[in-house]
Structure formats: structure tokens, C-alpha cells
Tab-separated table of C-alpha atoms in Angstrom:
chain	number	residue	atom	x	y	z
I	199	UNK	CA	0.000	0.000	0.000
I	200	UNK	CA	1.354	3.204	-0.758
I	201	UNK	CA	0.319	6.663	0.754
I	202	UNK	CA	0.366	9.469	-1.472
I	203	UNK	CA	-0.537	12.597	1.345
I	204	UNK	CA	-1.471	15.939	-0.036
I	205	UNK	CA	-0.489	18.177	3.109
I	206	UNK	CA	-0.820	21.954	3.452
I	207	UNK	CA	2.191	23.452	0.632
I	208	UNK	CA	1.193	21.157	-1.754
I	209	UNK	CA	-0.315	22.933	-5.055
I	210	UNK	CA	-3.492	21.159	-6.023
I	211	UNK	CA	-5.828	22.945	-3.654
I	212	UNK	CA	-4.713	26.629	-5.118
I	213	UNK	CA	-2.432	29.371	-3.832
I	214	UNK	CA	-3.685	30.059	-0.441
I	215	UNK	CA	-3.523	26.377	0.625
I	216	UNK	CA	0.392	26.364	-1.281
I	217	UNK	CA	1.029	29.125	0.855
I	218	UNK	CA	0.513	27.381	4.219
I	219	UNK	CA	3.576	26.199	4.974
I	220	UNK	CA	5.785	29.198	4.052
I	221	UNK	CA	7.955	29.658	7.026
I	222	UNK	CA	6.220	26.821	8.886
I	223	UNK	CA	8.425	23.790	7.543
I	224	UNK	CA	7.864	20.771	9.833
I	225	UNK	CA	4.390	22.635	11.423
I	226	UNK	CA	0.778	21.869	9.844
I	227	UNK	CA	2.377	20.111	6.587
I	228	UNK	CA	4.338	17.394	9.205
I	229	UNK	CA	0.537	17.567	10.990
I	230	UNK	CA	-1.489	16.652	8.098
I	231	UNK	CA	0.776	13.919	7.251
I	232	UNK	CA	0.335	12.053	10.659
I	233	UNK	CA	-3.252	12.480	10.229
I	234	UNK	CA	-3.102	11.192	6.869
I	235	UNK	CA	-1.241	8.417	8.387
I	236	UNK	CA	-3.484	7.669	11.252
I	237	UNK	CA	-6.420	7.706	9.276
I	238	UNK	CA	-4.897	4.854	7.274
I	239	UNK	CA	-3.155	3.021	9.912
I	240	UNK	CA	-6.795	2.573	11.033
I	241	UNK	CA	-8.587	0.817	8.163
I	242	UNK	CA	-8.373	-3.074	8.843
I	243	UNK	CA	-6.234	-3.924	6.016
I	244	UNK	CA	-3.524	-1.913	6.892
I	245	UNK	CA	-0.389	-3.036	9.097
I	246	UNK	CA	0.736	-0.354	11.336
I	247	UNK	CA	3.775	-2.271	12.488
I	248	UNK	CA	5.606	-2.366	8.810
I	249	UNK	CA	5.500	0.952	7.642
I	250	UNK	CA	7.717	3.075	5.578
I	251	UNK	CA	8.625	6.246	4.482
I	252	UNK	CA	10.040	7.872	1.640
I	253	UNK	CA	10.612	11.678	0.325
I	254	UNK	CA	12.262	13.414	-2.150
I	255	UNK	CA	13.331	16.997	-2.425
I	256	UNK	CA	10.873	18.936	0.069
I	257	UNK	CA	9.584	15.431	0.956
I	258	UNK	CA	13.033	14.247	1.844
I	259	UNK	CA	13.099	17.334	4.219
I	260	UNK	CA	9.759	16.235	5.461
I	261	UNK	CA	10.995	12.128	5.489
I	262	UNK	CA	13.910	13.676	7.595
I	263	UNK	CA	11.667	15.943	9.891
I	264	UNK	CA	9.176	13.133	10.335
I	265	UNK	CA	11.955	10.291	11.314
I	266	UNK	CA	13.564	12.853	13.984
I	267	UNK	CA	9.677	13.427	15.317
I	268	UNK	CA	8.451	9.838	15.173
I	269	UNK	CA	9.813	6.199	15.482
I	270	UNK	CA	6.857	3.888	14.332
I	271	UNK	CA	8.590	3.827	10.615
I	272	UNK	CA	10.553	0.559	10.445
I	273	UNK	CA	12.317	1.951	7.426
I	274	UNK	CA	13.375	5.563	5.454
I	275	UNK	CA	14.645	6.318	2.098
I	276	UNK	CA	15.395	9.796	1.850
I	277	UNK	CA	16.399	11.754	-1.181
I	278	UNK	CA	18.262	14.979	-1.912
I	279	UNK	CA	16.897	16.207	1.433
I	280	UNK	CA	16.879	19.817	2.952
I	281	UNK	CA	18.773	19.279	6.435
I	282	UNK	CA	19.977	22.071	7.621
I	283	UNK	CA	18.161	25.511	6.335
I	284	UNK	CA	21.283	27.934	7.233
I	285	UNK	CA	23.386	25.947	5.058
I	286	UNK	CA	21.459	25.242	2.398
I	287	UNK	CA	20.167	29.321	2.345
I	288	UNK	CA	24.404	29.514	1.950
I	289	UNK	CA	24.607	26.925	-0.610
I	290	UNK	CA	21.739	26.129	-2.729
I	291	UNK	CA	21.428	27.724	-6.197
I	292	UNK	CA	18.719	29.345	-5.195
I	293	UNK	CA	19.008	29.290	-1.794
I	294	UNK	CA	19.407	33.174	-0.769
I	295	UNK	CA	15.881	34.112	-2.765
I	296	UNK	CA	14.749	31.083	-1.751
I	297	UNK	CA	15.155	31.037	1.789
I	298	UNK	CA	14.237	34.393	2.564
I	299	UNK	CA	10.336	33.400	1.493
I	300	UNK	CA	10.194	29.933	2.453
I	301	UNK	CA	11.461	30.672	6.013
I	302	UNK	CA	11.666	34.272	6.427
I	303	UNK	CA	14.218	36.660	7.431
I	304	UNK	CA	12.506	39.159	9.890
I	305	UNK	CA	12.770	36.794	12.852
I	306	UNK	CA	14.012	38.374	15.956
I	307	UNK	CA	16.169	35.089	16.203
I	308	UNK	CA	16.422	33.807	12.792
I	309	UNK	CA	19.153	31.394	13.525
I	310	UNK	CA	17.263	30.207	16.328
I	311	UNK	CA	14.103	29.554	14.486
I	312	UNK	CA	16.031	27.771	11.411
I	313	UNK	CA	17.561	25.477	13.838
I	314	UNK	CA	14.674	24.317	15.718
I	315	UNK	CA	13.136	23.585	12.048
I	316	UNK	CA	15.928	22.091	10.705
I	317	UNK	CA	15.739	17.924	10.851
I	318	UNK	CA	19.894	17.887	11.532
I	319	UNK	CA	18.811	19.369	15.211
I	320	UNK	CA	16.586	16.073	15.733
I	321	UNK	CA	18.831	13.740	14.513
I	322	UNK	CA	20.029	12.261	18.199
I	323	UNK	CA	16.340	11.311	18.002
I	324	UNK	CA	16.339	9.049	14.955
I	325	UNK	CA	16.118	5.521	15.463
I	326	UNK	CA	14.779	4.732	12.054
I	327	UNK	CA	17.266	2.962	9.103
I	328	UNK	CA	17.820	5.444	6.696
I	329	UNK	CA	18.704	5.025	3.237
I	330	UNK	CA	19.962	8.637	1.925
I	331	UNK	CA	20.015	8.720	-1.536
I	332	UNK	CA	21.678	12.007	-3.935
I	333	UNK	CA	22.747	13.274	-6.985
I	334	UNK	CA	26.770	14.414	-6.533
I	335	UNK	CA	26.356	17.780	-8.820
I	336	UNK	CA	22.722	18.920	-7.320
I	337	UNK	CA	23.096	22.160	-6.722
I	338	UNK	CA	19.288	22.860	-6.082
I	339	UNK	CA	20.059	20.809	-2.489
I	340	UNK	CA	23.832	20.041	-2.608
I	341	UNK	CA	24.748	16.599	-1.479
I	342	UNK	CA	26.712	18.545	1.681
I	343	UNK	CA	22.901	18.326	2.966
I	344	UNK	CA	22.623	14.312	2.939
I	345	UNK	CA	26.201	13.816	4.336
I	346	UNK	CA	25.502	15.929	7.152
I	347	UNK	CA	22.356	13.879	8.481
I	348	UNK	CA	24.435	10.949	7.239
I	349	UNK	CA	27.170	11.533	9.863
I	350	UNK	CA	24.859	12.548	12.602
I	351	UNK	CA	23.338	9.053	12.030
I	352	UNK	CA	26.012	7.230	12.293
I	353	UNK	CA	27.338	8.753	14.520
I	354	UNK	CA	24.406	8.067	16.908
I	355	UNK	CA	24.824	4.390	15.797
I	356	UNK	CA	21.618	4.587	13.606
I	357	UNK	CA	21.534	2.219	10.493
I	358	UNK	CA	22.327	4.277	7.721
I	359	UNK	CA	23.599	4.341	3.927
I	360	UNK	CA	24.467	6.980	1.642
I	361	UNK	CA	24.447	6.384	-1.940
I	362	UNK	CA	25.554	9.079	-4.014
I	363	UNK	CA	24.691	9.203	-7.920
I	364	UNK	CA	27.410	10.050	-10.355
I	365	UNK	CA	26.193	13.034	-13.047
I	366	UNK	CA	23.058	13.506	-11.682
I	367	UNK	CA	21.458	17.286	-10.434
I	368	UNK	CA	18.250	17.500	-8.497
I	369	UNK	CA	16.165	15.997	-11.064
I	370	UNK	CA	17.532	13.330	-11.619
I	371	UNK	CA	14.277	11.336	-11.054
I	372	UNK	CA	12.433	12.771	-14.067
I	373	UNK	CA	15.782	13.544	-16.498
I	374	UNK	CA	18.358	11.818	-15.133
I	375	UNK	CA	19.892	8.884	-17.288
I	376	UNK	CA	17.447	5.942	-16.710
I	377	UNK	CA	20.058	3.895	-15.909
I	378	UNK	CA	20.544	6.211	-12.322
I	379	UNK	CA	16.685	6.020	-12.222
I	380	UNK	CA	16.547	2.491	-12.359
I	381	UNK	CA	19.083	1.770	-9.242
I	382	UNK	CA	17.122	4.592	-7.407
I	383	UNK	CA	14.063	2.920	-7.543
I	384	UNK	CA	15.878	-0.737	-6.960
I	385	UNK	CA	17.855	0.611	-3.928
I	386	UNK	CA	14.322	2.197	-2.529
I	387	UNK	CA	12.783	-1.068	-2.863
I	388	UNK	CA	15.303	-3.168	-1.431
I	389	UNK	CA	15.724	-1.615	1.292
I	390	UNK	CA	11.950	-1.129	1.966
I	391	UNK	CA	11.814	-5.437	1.425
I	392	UNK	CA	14.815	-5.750	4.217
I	393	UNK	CA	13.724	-3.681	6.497
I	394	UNK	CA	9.468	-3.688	6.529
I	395	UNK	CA	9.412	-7.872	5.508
């Protein structure tokens, strides 16, 4: 069974509802994905002890967020994810324009406030096995971003991989060579089969 959630940032509902979650990363997007997730956990059918999670680009930051917040997942694959914002607003292609409307700049503590929603500062927390999976020339969400949570991981002594793609940029998943696509989607599978049964 896969769960496709449509939280609050998403764009099908319009602009106000895409709107939501600027400068509230990890707020009511991360709490209309649990709710999503309850609501499913609870149909009969569904086995709330084998779950998984995967994200890619904004949903890798959410993946992240959500494994730092929550340890029911039995398994993560994460991809190009947005770890730490004060890096990435100092790295990212776009990060400077970017940042300043996805998480503001008017804070009276902004490093404060980009810490506390940044899923590097809840990695102690993360019990789940992570698979991290990124391009090595994206320079949307550079792959400094997965080797960060990747050493804070195993660090901690969490089970974790890092796979790194050769050639590949941010979206890789819809232009990439198929040939990277491929082993993305094998490694995501794999390690959902090892890890949920």
C-alpha cells in the first residue's frame, strides 16, 4: 500500500492552501501527514507495524523531519533532502531568494528559528534505518545536505547508507539517465523489502 498525502504546501488545492507552509516547515504540513497516516493506519487492512517512508526533495526534508519526530517507521529512504536551512540558504542555487520566502528573514532570532526547524537538530532522536540517496552535482540541495544527516546518524549508531549518484542534479528522477533512475528505484525497494518484511 502506498500513501500518497497531499499536506498543506502542496499545489493542487490553489495558492492560499500552497502558501501554508511558508515559514512553517515541519508545522501543519508534518501535521497533516500524521493524520493522513493515522487515518490509514486505522482501516483493517492496513499493518501499522511495517511501515515506511520515503521523500524526495521537500519530501526528503519532510521524510527527515518526520523520522527525527516519530519512530513507528521501520524503514526511510530519503532523497536529496533539505537538512539544515542555514546551510542550504548559503549553498543552494537558489538558496538566498529562496530562503528568505520559504522561512523568512525578519525573525528576531532567525538562527534560532532555522535550527529548531531544521531535521539535523533532531537527529540524536532518529532511530529509524535510513537510506539517503543524492545526486553528486545537485546544486538545487547540494549533497553537503545528505552527508551531514548521514554523519549525525552514524554517529548516533543509527543504520544508515548513503548512496551518491554520479552526473546527476536535483532531477535526476524525471531527467536523469534511466540507468541512475533504475538503481534509485531498486535501492528504494530493497531496502523497503529488508527492512518492513
Amino acid at each position: 500500500i502506498v500513501l500518497c498525502v497531499n499536506p498543506r504546501g502542496s499545489s493542487t488545492y490553489g495558492a492560499d492552501f500552497a502558501k501554508q507552509v511558508l515559514q512553517d516547515w515541519g508545522g501543519e504540513d508534518y501535521l497533516d501527514i500524521l493524520a493522513a497516516l493515522e487515518q490509514a493506519c486505522s482501516l483493517p487492512y492496513v499493518d501499522s507495524k511495517r511501515l515506511g517512508i520515503h521523500g524526495y526533495s521537500y519530501g526528503g526534508y519532510m521524510g527527515s523531519w518526520i523520522i527525527g519526530h516519530d519512530d513507528r517507521f521501520k524503514g526511510a529512504v530519503i532523497g536529496a533532502p533539505c537538512i539544515d536551512l542555514l546551510s542550504l540558504y548559503g549553498t543552494s542555487d537558489i538558496g538566498v531568494s529562496f530562503g528568505a520566502v520559504q522561512w523568512g528573514e525578519d525573525h528576531e532570532d532567525r538562527d534560532r528559528f532555522w535550527r529548531e526547524r531544521s531535521p539535523i537538530t533532531y537527529a540524536t532522536n532518529v532511530e529509524t534505518p535510513t537510506l539517503l540517496l543524492h545526486g553528486e552535482i545537485d546544486y538545487r540541495v547540494p549533497l553537503g545536505q545528505s552527508e551531514l544527516f548521514f554523519v549525525a546518524l552514524k554517529t548516533k549508531g543509527t543504520e544508515v547508507e548513503l548512496v551518491r549518484f554520479p552526473g546527476c542534479g536535483h532531477s535526476m528522477l524525471r531527467t536523469g539517465h534511466p540507468k541512475m533512475r533504475e538503481e534509485y528505484l531498486t535501492r528504494t525497494v530493497a531496502w523497503f523489502d529488508r527492512h518492513l518484511g
